[in-house]
PDB file of C-alpha atoms in Angstrom:
ATOM      1  CA  MET A   1     128.475 146.595  75.179  1.00  0.00           C
ATOM      2  CA  ASN A   2     124.899 146.875  76.435  1.00  0.00           C
ATOM      3  CA  CYS A   3     124.164 148.066  79.944  1.00  0.00           C
ATOM      4  CA  LEU A   4     121.140 147.969  82.198  1.00  0.00           C
ATOM      5  CA  LEU A   5     120.705 149.806  85.470  1.00  0.00           C
ATOM      6  CA  ILE A   6     118.690 147.844  88.006  1.00  0.00           C
ATOM      7  CA  LEU A   7     118.288 148.995  91.613  1.00  0.00           C
ATOM      8  CA  GLY A   8     121.613 150.793  91.731  1.00  0.00           C
ATOM      9  CA  TYR A   9     123.592 148.035  90.043  1.00  0.00           C
ATOM     10  CA  LYS A  10     124.995 148.245  86.564  1.00  0.00           C
ATOM     11  CA  ILE A  11     124.604 144.968  84.719  1.00  0.00           C
ATOM     12  CA  LEU A  12     127.023 144.720  81.818  1.00  0.00           C
ATOM     13  CA  MET A  13     126.050 142.302  79.092  1.00  0.00           C
ATOM     14  CA  VAL A  14     128.890 141.338  76.795  1.00  0.00           C
ATOM     15  CA  GLY A  15     127.897 139.067  73.944  1.00  0.00           C
ATOM     16  CA  GLY A  16     130.181 136.839  71.954  1.00  0.00           C
ATOM     17  CA  SER A  17     129.458 133.758  69.827  1.00  0.00           C
ATOM     18  CA  GLY A  18     125.892 133.711  71.078  1.00  0.00           C
ATOM     19  CA  PHE A  19     127.043 133.470  74.679  1.00  0.00           C
ATOM     20  CA  CYS A  20     126.280 136.257  77.113  1.00  0.00           C
ATOM     21  CA  HIS A  21     128.155 136.914  80.335  1.00  0.00           C
ATOM     22  CA  LEU A  22     126.527 138.941  83.088  1.00  0.00           C
ATOM     23  CA  MET A  23     128.520 140.905  85.584  1.00  0.00           C
ATOM     24  CA  VAL A  24     126.884 142.729  88.430  1.00  0.00           C
ATOM     25  CA  VAL A  25     128.954 145.660  89.587  1.00  0.00           C
ATOM     26  CA  SER A  26     128.003 147.829  92.528  1.00  0.00           C
ATOM     27  CA  LEU A  27     127.947 151.460  91.482  1.00  0.00           C
ATOM     28  CA  VAL A  28     128.499 152.501  95.077  1.00  0.00           C
ATOM     29  CA  ILE A  29     131.840 150.699  95.267  1.00  0.00           C
ATOM     30  CA  LEU A  30     133.059 151.556  91.768  1.00  0.00           C
ATOM     31  CA  ARG A  31     131.538 155.031  91.303  1.00  0.00           C
ATOM     32  CA  PRO A  32     134.868 156.883  91.866  1.00  0.00           C
ATOM     33  CA  PHE A  33     136.461 154.804  89.111  1.00  0.00           C
ATOM     34  CA  LEU A  34     133.494 154.942  86.728  1.00  0.00           C
ATOM     35  CA  HIS A  35     132.600 158.615  87.177  1.00  0.00           C
ATOM     36  CA  ASN A  36     133.692 159.775  83.722  1.00  0.00           C
ATOM     37  CA  LEU A  37     132.152 156.680  82.124  1.00  0.00           C
ATOM     38  CA  LEU A  38     128.791 157.581  83.650  1.00  0.00           C
ATOM     39  CA  MET A  39     129.014 161.292  82.824  1.00  0.00           C
ATOM     40  CA  ILE A  40     127.352 162.724  79.756  1.00  0.00           C
ATOM     41  CA  LEU A  41     127.368 166.374  78.760  1.00  0.00           C
ATOM     42  CA  HIS A  42     124.848 168.790  77.278  1.00  0.00           C
ATOM     43  CA  ILE A  43     125.482 172.275  75.888  1.00  0.00           C
ATOM     44  CA  THR A  44     122.847 174.902  76.577  1.00  0.00           C
ATOM     45  CA  SER A  45     122.530 178.602  77.295  1.00  0.00           C
ATOM     46  CA  GLN A  46     122.794 180.034  80.796  1.00  0.00           C
ATOM     47  CA  GLU A  47     119.298 181.468  80.253  1.00  0.00           C
ATOM     48  CA  ALA A  48     117.813 178.063  79.359  1.00  0.00           C
ATOM     49  CA  TRP A  49     119.434 176.548  82.440  1.00  0.00           C
ATOM     50  CA  GLU A  50     118.016 179.276  84.696  1.00  0.00           C
ATOM     51  CA  THR A  51     114.563 178.624  83.214  1.00  0.00           C
ATOM     52  CA  ALA A  52     114.990 174.910  83.918  1.00  0.00           C
ATOM     53  CA  VAL A  53     115.884 175.603  87.544  1.00  0.00           C
ATOM     54  CA  SER A  54     112.732 177.698  87.976  1.00  0.00           C
ATOM     55  CA  GLN A  55     110.609 174.971  86.322  1.00  0.00           C
ATOM     56  CA  GLN A  56     112.341 172.111  88.199  1.00  0.00           C
ATOM     57  CA  GLN A  57     113.188 170.212  84.982  1.00  0.00           C
ATOM     58  CA  TYR A  58     115.176 170.773  81.820  1.00  0.00           C
ATOM     59  CA  THR A  59     113.639 170.389  78.380  1.00  0.00           C
ATOM     60  CA  ALA A  60     115.664 171.424  75.344  1.00  0.00           C
ATOM     61  CA  ASP A  61     113.938 172.645  72.176  1.00  0.00           C
ATOM     62  CA  THR A  62     114.942 169.390  70.499  1.00  0.00           C
ATOM     63  CA  LEU A  63     112.815 167.407  72.945  1.00  0.00           C
ATOM     64  CA  SER A  64     109.686 168.690  71.191  1.00  0.00           C
ATOM     65  CA  SER A  65     111.155 168.904  67.676  1.00  0.00           C
ATOM     66  CA  GLU A  66     113.172 165.650  67.584  1.00  0.00           C
ATOM     67  CA  GLY A  67     111.857 163.744  70.589  1.00  0.00           C
ATOM     68  CA  PHE A  68     115.067 163.772  72.626  1.00  0.00           C
ATOM     69  CA  ILE A  69     117.734 165.950  74.245  1.00  0.00           C
ATOM     70  CA  HIS A  70     121.099 165.781  72.462  1.00  0.00           C
ATOM     71  CA  CYS A  71     124.030 164.887  74.712  1.00  0.00           C
ATOM     72  CA  SER A  72     127.650 163.854  74.246  1.00  0.00           C
ATOM     73  CA  THR A  73     130.297 161.955  76.108  1.00  0.00           C
ATOM     74  CA  PRO A  74     133.289 163.983  77.314  1.00  0.00           C
ATOM     75  CA  ALA A  75     135.279 162.599  74.360  1.00  0.00           C
ATOM     76  CA  GLN A  76     132.609 163.716  71.857  1.00  0.00           C
ATOM     77  CA  VAL A  77     131.424 167.113  73.077  1.00  0.00           C
ATOM     78  CA  LEU A  78     133.938 169.323  71.259  1.00  0.00           C
ATOM     79  CA  GLY A  79     132.741 168.086  67.852  1.00  0.00           C
ATOM     80  CA  PRO A  80     129.163 169.379  68.218  1.00  0.00           C
ATOM     81  CA  ALA A  81     130.375 172.419  70.180  1.00  0.00           C
ATOM     82  CA  ASN A  82     132.666 173.563  67.388  1.00  0.00           C
ATOM     83  CA  GLU A  83     130.243 172.628  64.603  1.00  0.00           C
ATOM     84  CA  PHE A  84     126.979 174.028  65.971  1.00  0.00           C
ATOM     85  CA  TYR A  85     127.958 176.606  68.617  1.00  0.00           C
ATOM     86  CA  ARG A  86     131.163 178.157  67.244  1.00  0.00           C
ATOM     87  CA  GLY A  87     131.612 181.673  68.610  1.00  0.00           C
ATOM     88  CA  GLN A  88     128.426 181.656  70.708  1.00  0.00           C
ATOM     89  CA  THR A  89     128.664 183.165  74.156  1.00  0.00           C
ATOM     90  CA  GLY A  90     126.533 182.663  77.247  1.00  0.00           C
ATOM     91  CA  LEU A  91     126.773 178.875  77.071  1.00  0.00           C
ATOM     92  CA  VAL A  92     127.087 176.378  79.894  1.00  0.00           C
ATOM     93  CA  LEU A  93     128.013 172.725  79.919  1.00  0.00           C
ATOM     94  CA  LEU A  94     125.728 170.480  81.962  1.00  0.00           C
ATOM     95  CA  CYS A  95     127.567 167.555  83.554  1.00  0.00           C
ATOM     96  CA  ILE A  96     124.996 164.792  83.895  1.00  0.00           C
ATOM     97  CA  ASP A  97     125.257 161.616  85.961  1.00  0.00           C
ATOM     98  CA  GLU A  98     123.840 159.110  83.508  1.00  0.00           C
ATOM     99  CA  ALA A  99     122.853 156.726  86.303  1.00  0.00           C
ATOM    100  CA  GLN A 100     120.605 159.393  87.873  1.00  0.00           C
ATOM    101  CA  VAL A 101     118.668 160.375  84.724  1.00  0.00           C
ATOM    102  CA  GLN A 102     115.048 159.259  85.066  1.00  0.00           C
ATOM    103  CA  SER A 103     114.161 159.438  81.348  1.00  0.00           C
ATOM    104  CA  PRO A 104     115.457 156.738  78.987  1.00  0.00           C
ATOM    105  CA  ILE A 105     118.913 157.286  77.477  1.00  0.00           C
ATOM    106  CA  VAL A 106     119.639 155.726  74.101  1.00  0.00           C
ATOM    107  CA  TYR A 107     123.029 155.819  72.368  1.00  0.00           C
ATOM    108  CA  GLU A 108     122.373 156.376  68.662  1.00  0.00           C
ATOM    109  CA  ASP A 109     124.227 157.279  65.487  1.00  0.00           C
ATOM    110  CA  CYS A 110     121.349 159.288  63.999  1.00  0.00           C
ATOM    111  CA  TYR A 111     123.500 161.062  61.433  1.00  0.00           C
ATOM    112  CA  GLU A 112     125.527 158.014  60.353  1.00  0.00           C
ATOM    113  CA  ILE A 113     128.880 159.521  61.311  1.00  0.00           C
ATOM    114  CA  GLY A 114     130.221 156.411  63.010  1.00  0.00           C
ATOM    115  CA  GLN A 115     129.619 157.616  66.577  1.00  0.00           C
ATOM    116  CA  ALA A 116     126.717 156.813  68.871  1.00  0.00           C
ATOM    117  CA  PHE A 117     125.696 159.848  70.924  1.00  0.00           C
ATOM    118  CA  PRO A 118     123.593 159.682  74.106  1.00  0.00           C
ATOM    119  CA  HIS A 119     120.049 160.984  73.659  1.00  0.00           C
ATOM    120  CA  ILE A 120     117.693 161.579  76.581  1.00  0.00           C
ATOM    121  CA  TYR A 121     114.132 160.653  75.607  1.00  0.00           C
ATOM    122  CA  GLY A 122     112.233 162.869  78.028  1.00  0.00           C
ATOM    123  CA  PRO A 123     112.824 165.761  80.392  1.00  0.00           C
ATOM    124  CA  LEU A 124     116.053 165.883  82.355  1.00  0.00           C
ATOM    125  CA  ASN A 125     115.578 165.762  86.116  1.00  0.00           C
ATOM    126  CA  LEU A 126     117.758 168.424  87.722  1.00  0.00           C
ATOM    127  CA  ASP A 127     119.177 166.158  90.414  1.00  0.00           C
ATOM    128  CA  ALA A 128     121.018 164.248  87.665  1.00  0.00           C
ATOM    129  CA  VAL A 129     123.012 167.408  86.855  1.00  0.00           C
ATOM    130  CA  THR A 130     126.156 167.260  88.972  1.00  0.00           C
ATOM    131  CA  ALA A 131     127.768 170.478  87.721  1.00  0.00           C
ATOM    132  CA  VAL A 132     127.043 173.450  85.486  1.00  0.00           C
ATOM    133  CA  LEU A 133     130.254 174.778  83.959  1.00  0.00           C
ATOM    134  CA  PRO A 134     130.769 178.031  82.060  1.00  0.00           C
ATOM    135  CA  PHE A 135     131.535 177.145  78.434  1.00  0.00           C
ATOM    136  CA  PRO A 136     132.979 180.238  76.737  1.00  0.00           C
ATOM    137  CA  PRO A 137     134.504 180.075  73.261  1.00  0.00           C
ATOM    138  CA  ASN A 138     138.192 180.745  72.686  1.00  0.00           C
ATOM    139  CA  ALA A 139     139.253 183.923  70.860  1.00  0.00           C
ATOM    140  CA  ASP A 140     138.956 182.111  67.503  1.00  0.00           C
ATOM    141  CA  GLY A 141     135.413 180.925  68.322  1.00  0.00           C
ATOM    142  CA  THR A 142     136.318 177.295  68.992  1.00  0.00           C
ATOM    143  CA  PHE A 143     135.787 175.538  72.297  1.00  0.00           C
ATOM    144  CA  THR A 144     138.106 173.773  74.720  1.00  0.00           C
ATOM    145  CA  LEU A 145     136.824 171.242  77.209  1.00  0.00           C
ATOM    146  CA  PRO A 146     137.043 172.703  80.717  1.00  0.00           C
ATOM    147  CA  PRO A 147     138.221 170.562  83.637  1.00  0.00           C
ATOM    148  CA  LEU A 148     135.366 168.232  84.520  1.00  0.00           C
ATOM    149  CA  PRO A 149     134.353 167.463  88.098  1.00  0.00           C
TER     150      PRO A 149
END
């Protein structure tokens, strides 16, 4: 399903047999029901987040090295957390309102693992971050998803 955001409305384009249906859905009316669908997550250090707050924008190291900021959906985040951050302390989980991100977001399967992850192609504006949650590892070094706002 492809989505466009135009003037506060999400336009869902569902293709089938060459025919495309357009539905215009007001985000204001449906936001309480769509909240988790519009939320993406990013793992970073508390220190990097504090730097972002002082600079008024967040830029991960991967923005300069890969051209985008890695993010995950709530259903995906534990995979990268346990693979790349196992046992690391001092981490936070940024809860990001996808509809408020000013830079382009592209869902891609860059590593051909059968899952498209959201990538932010530019700096992250801080007003798109709705919550910053402590993200400590469990005793065995793995992570558990905390309650999301």
